[in-house]
Structures are given as C-alpha cells and as structure tokens.
Tab-separated table of C-alpha atoms and ligand atoms in Angstrom:
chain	number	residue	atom	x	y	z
A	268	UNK	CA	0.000	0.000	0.000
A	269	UNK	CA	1.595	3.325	-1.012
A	270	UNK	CA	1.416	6.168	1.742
A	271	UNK	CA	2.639	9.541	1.257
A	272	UNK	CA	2.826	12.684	3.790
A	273	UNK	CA	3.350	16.537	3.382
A	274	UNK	CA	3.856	19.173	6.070
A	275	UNK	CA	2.929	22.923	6.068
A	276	UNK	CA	3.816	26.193	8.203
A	277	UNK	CA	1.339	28.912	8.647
A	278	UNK	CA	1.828	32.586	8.232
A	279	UNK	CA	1.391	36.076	10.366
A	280	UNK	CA	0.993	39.291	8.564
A	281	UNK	CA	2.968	42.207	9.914
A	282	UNK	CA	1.852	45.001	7.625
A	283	UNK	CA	-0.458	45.700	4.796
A	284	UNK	CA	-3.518	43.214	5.204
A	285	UNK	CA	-6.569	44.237	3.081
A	286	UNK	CA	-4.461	47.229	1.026
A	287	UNK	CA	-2.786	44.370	-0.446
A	288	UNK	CA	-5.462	43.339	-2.564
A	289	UNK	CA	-5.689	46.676	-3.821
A	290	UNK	CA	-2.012	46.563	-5.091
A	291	UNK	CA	-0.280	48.320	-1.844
A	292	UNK	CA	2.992	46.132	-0.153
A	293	UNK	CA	2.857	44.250	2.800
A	294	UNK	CA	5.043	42.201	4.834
A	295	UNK	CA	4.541	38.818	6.438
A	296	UNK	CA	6.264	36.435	8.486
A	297	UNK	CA	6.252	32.851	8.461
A	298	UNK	CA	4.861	31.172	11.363
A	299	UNK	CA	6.290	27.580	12.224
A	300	UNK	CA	4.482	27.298	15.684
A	301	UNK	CA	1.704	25.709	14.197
A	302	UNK	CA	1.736	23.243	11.754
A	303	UNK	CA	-0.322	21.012	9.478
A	304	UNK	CA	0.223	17.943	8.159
A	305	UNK	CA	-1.877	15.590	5.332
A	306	UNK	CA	-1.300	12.159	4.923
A	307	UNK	CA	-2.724	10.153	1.806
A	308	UNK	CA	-3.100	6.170	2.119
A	309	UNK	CA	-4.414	3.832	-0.482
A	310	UNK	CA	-7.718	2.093	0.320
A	311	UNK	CA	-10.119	0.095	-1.914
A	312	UNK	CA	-12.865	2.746	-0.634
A	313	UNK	CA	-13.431	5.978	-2.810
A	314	UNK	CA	-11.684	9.159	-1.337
A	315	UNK	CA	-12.215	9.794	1.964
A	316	UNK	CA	-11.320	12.746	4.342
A	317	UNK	CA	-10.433	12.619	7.903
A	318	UNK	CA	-10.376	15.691	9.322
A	319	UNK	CA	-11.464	17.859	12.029
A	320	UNK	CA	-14.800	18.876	10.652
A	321	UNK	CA	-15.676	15.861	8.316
A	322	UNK	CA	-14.587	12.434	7.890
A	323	UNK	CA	-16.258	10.701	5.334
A	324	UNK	CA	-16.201	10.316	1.453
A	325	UNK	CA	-14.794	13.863	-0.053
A	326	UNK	CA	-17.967	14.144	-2.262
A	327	UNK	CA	-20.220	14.991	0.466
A	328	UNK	CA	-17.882	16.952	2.563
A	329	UNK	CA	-19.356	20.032	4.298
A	330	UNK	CA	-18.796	23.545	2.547
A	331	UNK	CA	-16.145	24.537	4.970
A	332	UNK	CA	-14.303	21.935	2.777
A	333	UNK	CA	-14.895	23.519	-0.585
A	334	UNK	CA	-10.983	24.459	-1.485
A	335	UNK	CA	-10.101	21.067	-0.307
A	336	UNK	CA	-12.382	19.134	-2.496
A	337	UNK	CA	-11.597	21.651	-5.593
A	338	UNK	CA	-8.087	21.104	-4.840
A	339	UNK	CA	-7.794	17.177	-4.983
A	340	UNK	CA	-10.250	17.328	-8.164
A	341	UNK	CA	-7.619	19.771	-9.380
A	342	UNK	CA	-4.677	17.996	-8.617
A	343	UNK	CA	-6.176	14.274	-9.765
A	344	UNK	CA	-6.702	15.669	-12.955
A	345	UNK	CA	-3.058	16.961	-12.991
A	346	UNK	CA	-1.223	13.603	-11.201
A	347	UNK	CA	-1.608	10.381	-13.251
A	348	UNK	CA	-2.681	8.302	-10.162
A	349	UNK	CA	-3.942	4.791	-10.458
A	350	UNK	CA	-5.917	4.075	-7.010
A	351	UNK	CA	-9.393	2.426	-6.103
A	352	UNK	CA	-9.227	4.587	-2.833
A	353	UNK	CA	-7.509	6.817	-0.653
A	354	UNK	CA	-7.756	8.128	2.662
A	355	UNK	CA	-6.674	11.530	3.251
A	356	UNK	CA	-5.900	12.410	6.526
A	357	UNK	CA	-5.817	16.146	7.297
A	358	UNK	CA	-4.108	16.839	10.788
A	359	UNK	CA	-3.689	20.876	11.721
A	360	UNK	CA	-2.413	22.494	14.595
A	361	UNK	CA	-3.169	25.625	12.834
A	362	UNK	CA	-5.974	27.205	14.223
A	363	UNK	CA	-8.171	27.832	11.641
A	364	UNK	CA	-9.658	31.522	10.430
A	365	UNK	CA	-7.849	33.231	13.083
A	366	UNK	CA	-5.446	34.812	10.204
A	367	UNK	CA	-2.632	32.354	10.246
A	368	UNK	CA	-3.314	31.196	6.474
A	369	UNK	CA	-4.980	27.825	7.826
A	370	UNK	CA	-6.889	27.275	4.460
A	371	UNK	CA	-3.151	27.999	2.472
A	372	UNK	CA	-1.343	25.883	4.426
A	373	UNK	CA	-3.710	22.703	4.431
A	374	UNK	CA	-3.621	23.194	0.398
A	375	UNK	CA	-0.006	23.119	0.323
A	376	UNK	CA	0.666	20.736	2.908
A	377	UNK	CA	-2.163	18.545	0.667
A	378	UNK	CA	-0.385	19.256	-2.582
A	379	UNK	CA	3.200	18.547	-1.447
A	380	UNK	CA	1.832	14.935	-0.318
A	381	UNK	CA	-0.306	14.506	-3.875
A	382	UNK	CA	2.725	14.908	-5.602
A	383	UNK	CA	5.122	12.561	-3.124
A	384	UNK	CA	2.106	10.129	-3.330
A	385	UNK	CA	2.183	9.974	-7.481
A	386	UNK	CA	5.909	10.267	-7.430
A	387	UNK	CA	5.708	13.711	-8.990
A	388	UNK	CA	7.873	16.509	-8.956
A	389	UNK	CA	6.070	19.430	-7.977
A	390	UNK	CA	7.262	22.809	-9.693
A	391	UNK	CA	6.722	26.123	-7.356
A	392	UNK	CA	4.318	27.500	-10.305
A	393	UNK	CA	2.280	24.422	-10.169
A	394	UNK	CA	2.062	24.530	-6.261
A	395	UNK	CA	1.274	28.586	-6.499
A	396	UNK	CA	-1.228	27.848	-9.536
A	397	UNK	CA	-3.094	24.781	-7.615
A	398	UNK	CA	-3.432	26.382	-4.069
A	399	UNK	CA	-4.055	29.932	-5.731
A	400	UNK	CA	-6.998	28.653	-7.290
A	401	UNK	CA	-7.762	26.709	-4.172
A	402	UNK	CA	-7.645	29.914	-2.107
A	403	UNK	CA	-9.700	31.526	-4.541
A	404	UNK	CA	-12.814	29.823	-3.201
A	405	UNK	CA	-12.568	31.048	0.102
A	406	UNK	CA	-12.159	34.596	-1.276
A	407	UNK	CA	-13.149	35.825	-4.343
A	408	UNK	CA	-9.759	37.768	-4.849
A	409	UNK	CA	-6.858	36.711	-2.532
A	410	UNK	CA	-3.719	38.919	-3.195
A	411	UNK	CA	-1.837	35.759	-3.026
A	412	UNK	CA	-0.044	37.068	-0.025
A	413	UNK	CA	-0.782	34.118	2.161
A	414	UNK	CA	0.391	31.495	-0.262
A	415	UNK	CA	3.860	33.643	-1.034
A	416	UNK	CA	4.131	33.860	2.524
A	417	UNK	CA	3.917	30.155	3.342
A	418	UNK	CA	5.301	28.467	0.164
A	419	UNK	CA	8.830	30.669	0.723
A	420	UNK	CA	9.172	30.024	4.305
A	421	UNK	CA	11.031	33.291	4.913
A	422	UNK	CA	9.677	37.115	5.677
A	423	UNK	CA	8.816	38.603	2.300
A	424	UNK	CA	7.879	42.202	1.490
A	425	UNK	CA	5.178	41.279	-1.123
A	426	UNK	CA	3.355	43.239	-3.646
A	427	UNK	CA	0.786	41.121	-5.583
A	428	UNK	CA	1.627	39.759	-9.087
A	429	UNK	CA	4.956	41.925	-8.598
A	430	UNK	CA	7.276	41.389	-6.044
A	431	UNK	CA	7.707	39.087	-3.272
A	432	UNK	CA	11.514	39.691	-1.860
A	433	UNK	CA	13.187	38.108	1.112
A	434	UNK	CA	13.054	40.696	4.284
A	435	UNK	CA	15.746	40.102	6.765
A	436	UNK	CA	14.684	41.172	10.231
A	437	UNK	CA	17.484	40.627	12.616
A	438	UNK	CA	16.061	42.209	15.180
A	439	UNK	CA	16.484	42.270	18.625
A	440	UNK	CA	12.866	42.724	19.744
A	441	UNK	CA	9.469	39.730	19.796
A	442	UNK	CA	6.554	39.499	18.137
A	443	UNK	CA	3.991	38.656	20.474
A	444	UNK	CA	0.736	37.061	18.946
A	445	UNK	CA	-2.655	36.953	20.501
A	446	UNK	CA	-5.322	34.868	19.540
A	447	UNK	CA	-9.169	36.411	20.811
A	448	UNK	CA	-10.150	32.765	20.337
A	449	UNK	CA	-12.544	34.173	17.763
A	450	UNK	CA	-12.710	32.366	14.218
A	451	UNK	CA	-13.610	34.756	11.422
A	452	UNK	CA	-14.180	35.092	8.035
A	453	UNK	CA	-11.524	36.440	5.654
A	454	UNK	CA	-14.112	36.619	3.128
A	455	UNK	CA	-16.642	39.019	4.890
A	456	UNK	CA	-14.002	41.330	5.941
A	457	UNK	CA	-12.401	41.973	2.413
A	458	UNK	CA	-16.194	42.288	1.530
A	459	UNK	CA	-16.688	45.189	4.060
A	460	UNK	CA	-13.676	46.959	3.143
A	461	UNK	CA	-15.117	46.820	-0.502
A	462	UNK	CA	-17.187	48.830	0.796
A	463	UNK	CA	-16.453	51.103	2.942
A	464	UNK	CA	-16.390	55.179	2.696
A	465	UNK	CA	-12.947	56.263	2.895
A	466	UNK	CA	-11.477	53.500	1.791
A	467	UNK	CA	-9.315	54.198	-1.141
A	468	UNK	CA	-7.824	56.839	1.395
A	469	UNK	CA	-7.154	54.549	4.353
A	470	UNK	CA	-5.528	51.515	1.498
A	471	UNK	CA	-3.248	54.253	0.824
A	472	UNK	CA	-2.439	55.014	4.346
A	473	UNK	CA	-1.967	50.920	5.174
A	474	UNK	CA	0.614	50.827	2.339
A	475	UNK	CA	2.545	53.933	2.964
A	476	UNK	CA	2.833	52.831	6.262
A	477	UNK	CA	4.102	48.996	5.477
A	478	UNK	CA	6.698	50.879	3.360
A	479	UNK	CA	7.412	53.087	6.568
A	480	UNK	CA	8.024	49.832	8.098
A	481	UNK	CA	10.142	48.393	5.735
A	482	UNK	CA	12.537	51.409	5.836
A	483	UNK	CA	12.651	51.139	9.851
A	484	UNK	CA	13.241	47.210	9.852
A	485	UNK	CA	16.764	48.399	7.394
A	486	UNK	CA	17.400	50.915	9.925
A	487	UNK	CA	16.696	49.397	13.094
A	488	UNK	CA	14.714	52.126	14.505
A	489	UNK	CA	12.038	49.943	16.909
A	490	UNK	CA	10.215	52.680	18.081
A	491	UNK	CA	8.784	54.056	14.848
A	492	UNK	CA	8.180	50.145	13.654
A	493	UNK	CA	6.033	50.047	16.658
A	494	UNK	CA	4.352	53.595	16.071
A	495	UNK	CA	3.674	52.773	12.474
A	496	UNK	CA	2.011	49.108	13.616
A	497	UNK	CA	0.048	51.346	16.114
A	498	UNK	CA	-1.078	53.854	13.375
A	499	UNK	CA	-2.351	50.667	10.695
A	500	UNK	CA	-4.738	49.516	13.457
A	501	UNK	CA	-6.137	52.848	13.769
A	502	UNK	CA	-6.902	52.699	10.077
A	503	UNK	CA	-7.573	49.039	9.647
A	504	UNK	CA	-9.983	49.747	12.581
A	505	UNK	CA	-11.637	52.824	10.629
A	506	UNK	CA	-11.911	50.589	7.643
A	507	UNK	CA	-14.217	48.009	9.930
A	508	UNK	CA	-12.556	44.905	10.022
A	509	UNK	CA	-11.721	45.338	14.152
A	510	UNK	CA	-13.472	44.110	16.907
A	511	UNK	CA	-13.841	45.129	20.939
A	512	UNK	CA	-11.909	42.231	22.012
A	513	UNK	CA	-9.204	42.735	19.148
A	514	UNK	CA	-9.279	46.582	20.497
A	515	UNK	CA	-8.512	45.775	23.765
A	516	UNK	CA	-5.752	43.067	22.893
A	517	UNK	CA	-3.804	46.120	21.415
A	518	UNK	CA	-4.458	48.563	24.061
A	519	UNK	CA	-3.619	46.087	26.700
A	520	UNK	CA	-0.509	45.125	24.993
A	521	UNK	CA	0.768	49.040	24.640
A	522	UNK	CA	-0.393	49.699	28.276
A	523	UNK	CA	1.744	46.933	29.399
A	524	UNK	CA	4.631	48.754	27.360
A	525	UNK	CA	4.484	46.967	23.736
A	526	UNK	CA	6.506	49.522	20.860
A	527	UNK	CA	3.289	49.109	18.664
A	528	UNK	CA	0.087	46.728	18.275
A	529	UNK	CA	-2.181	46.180	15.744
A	530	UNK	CA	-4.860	43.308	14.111
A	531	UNK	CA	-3.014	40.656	12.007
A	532	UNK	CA	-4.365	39.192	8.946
A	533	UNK	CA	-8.332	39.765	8.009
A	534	UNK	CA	-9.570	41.099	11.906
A	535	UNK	CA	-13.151	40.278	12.423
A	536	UNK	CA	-11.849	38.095	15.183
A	537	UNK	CA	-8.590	35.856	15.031
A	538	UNK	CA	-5.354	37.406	16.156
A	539	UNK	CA	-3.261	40.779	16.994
A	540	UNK	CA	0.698	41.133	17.373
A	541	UNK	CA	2.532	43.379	19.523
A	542	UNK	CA	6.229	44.433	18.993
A	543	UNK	CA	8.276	43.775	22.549
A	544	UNK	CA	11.456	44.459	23.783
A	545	UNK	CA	13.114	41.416	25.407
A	546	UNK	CA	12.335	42.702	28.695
A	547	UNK	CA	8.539	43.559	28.069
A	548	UNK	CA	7.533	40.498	26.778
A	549	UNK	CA	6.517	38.595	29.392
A	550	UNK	CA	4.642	41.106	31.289
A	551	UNK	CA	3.115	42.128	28.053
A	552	UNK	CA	1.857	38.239	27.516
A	553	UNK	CA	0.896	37.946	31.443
A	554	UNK	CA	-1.099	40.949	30.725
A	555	UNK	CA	-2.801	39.522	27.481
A	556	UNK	CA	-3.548	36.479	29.072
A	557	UNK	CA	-5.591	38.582	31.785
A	558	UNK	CA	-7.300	40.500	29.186
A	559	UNK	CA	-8.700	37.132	27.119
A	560	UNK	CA	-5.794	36.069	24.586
A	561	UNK	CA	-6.998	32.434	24.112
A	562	UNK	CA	-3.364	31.467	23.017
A	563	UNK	CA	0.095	33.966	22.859
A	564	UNK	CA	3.014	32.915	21.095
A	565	UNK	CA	6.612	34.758	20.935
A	566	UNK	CA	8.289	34.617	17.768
A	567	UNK	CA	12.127	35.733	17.928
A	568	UNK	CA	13.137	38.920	15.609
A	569	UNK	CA	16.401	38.065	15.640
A	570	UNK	CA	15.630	34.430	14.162
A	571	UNK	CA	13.502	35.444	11.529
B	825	MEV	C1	-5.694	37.526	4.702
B	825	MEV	O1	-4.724	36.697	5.348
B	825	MEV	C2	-5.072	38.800	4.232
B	825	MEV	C3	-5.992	39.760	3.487
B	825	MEV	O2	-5.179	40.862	3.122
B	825	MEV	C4	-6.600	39.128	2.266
B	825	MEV	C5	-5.611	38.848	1.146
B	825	MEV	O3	-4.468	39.292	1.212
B	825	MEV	O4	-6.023	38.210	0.172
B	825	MEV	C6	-7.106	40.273	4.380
C-alpha cells in the first residue's frame, strides 16, 4: 500500500492586510508554531477525508471543505494516479480563520503529499497555480499574499503579481501574537472593506505605512516600527474589520509597554501582534492572558 505525507507552516501578517489586494505592499512572516500535516493512504474505498470537521467520502464533505475538495479534483486531474481509494488524513495544529493562512497551508501541505504520493515533482508555479486557485474559493480575490508567505518560508515584502523579496529582520525585539479565540471570516471582511467610505484613502495610508516599516526594519529604529504598527490599526480599525476584544488586545498590549500593536491578517476576530522588547515580553503576555488572549506565542526577531 503506497502512503505519502506533506507538512505545512502557517503565516502572520505584519503590515499591509486588506491594502494588499488593492495593489499596496505588505510584509509577512512565516509562522512555524503551528503546523499542518496531510497524509494520503491507499484504500479500496473511494476518497475519503479525515479531518477535524468531516470524515467521510470527499464528495459529500461540508462547505467549509470547498478548497479542499476543488483542490484534490484539481490535482487528480493533474497527477496520473492509479488508485481504487484513498484516505486523506488532514491533521492541523493551525488554528483555523484566526489569520494564520490555515486554508493555504492545508492546500499546500495537501499538494506537497499529492505529488510525493504519485511520485511527482512538484514545480513552485504548479504549487502557487493549484493552491491559488484553491484559495480563490474562500475569497473571491486573494492577493496571493498568504500562499507567497507560506510556500517561501522566509519574511517577504510582497506586492501582488509583482514582487515578493526576502526581508531580513534581525532584530532584537518579539513578536507577540494573541489569539481572541474568535474564528472569522476572511471573506466578509475583504467584503466590508469593498465597501467602505474612505477607503481608497485609508488603502493608501496601510501601504505607505508597510513601506514606513520596511525602511525602519533596514534601519533598526524599533520605536517608529512600533508607532507605524500602532497607526495601521487605527486605520484598519476605521476601515471596519476590528473588533472590541481585538481593540482591547492592542491597548492592553501598549499599556503593558508593547513599541506598537495592531490586528493581524483579516480582523473580524482571530489574532493581533505586539512588537516587545526582550524585557517587556513577558509582562506584556501575562497581561494579554488577563485580558482574554486564548493562546500567545513569541516569535524571535532576531531568528527570523
Ligand atoms: C488575509 O490573510 C489577508 C488579506 O489581506 C486578504 C488577502 O491578502 O487576500 C485580508
């Protein structure tokens, strides 16, 4: 019996969530705390799908598995596999719509062990083109950041369909991540952005100041990274996508002495980041915890 396995990191966005998809830069990290892994057996049963929400044959999977089910019809029209079954264990310890990319990583985690399983070699443009179609179906028009993000396993200052370039950090500060515990949908929030007011205004503002953070990763200077985080969660919180408990993550987190805070990723729930000295951090995820953070991690500057 042929078994085959692939393994997937998720991402956290540091600057320029939603103004991205209007063609502004942002920069994300990627996030190895949390992982997800897919493993494909062969059976004499059909396809089925073990995962957390469904396990069962794939054609009557629930619509949270949509991408998944496009993306192994996708991919089995690609790969020339021979099978009479195969059971397709999905097993992530990403949490899902919480802005860590869950949906991204599954697909590439699931792609990886397609092509292992079919004894395929799988090109980087076939893995963008099958999980950027994938991702499609969760949003209508995904800037592709998440799937850059995960696929190069290094920080990237991305623009979409133009640049994705390696971002060395080298920092000596942590990224603290809260998660309000509260899944959300991607998909709603770029919808109310669509429509918002001011919003061609406040895109412009989110990408001026991911540039502004660019320049002040090159030149060290902590304290105006940490300002400019501050200032996108003002505007990402004008352009609707923040909530009370995401609002008090981030003023609990500067209170406690955090450079900057600010929403990560689509807001409407899932998680925030704070920017910490060495010496803050701990009070800074003491304090979090008190406030509600379901989960904190740290993630390293300098190791990134
Ligand atoms: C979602 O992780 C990030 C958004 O900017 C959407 C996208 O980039 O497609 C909200």
């Amino acid at each position: 019996m042929r078994v085959a396995c692939g393994k997937s990191n998720a991402k956290i966005i540091l600057m320029g969530e939603h103004s991205v998809v209007y063609g502004k830069s942002a920069i994300a990290l990627p996030f190895f705390n949390a992982e997800v892994s897919v493993k494909i057996e062969e059976t004499d049963k059909g396809i089925e799908i073990i995962s957390e929400y469904y396990q069962g044959q794939l054609d009557q999977a629930p619509e949270i598995l949509e991408g998944v089910q496009a993306l192994i019809k996708n991919i089995l029209n690609k790969l020339d596999i021979n099978y009479n079954g195969l059971k397709i264990t999905l097993n992530s310890k990403i949490p899902a719509q919480r802005g860590f990319g869950s949906s991204a990583a599954v697909s590439v985690a699931l792609t990886k062990a397609f092509f292992k399983f079919a004894n395929e070699e799988l090109r980087l443009d076939n893995l963008k083109e099958l999980v950027g179609n994938a991702e499609k179906i969760h949003h209508e028009n995904p800037s592709g950041l998440d799937v850059a993000t995960i696929i190069s396993k290094q920080a990237i200052y991305f623009i979409k369909n133009k640049k994705s370039e390696k971002v060395d950090f080298n920092l000596d500060l942590d990224l603290i991540v809260g998660d309000t515990g509260i899944p959300a949908s991607t998909k709603t929030a770029v919808q109310i952005v669509s429509q918002q007011e001011h919003k061609k205004e406040l895109i412009q503002v989110l990408g001026s100041l991911s540039d502004h953070v660019l320049k002040n990763i090159e030149n060290k200077d902590s304290i105006a990274m940490g300002n400019n985080m501050t200032a996108a969660h003002e505007a990402l919180k004008e352009l609707g996508v923040s909530t009370e408990k995401l609002n008090t993550l981030v003023n609990t987190a500067l209170n406690s002495g955090a450079l900057g805070a600010k929403l990560s990723g689509g807001g409407l729930g899932g998680c925030m980041i704070a920017l910490s000295e060495k010496n803050k951090t701990e009070s800074i995820v003491e304090a979090l915890k008190l406030a509600g953070a379901n989960t904190t991690w740290i993630l390293d500057l300098k190791e990134i």
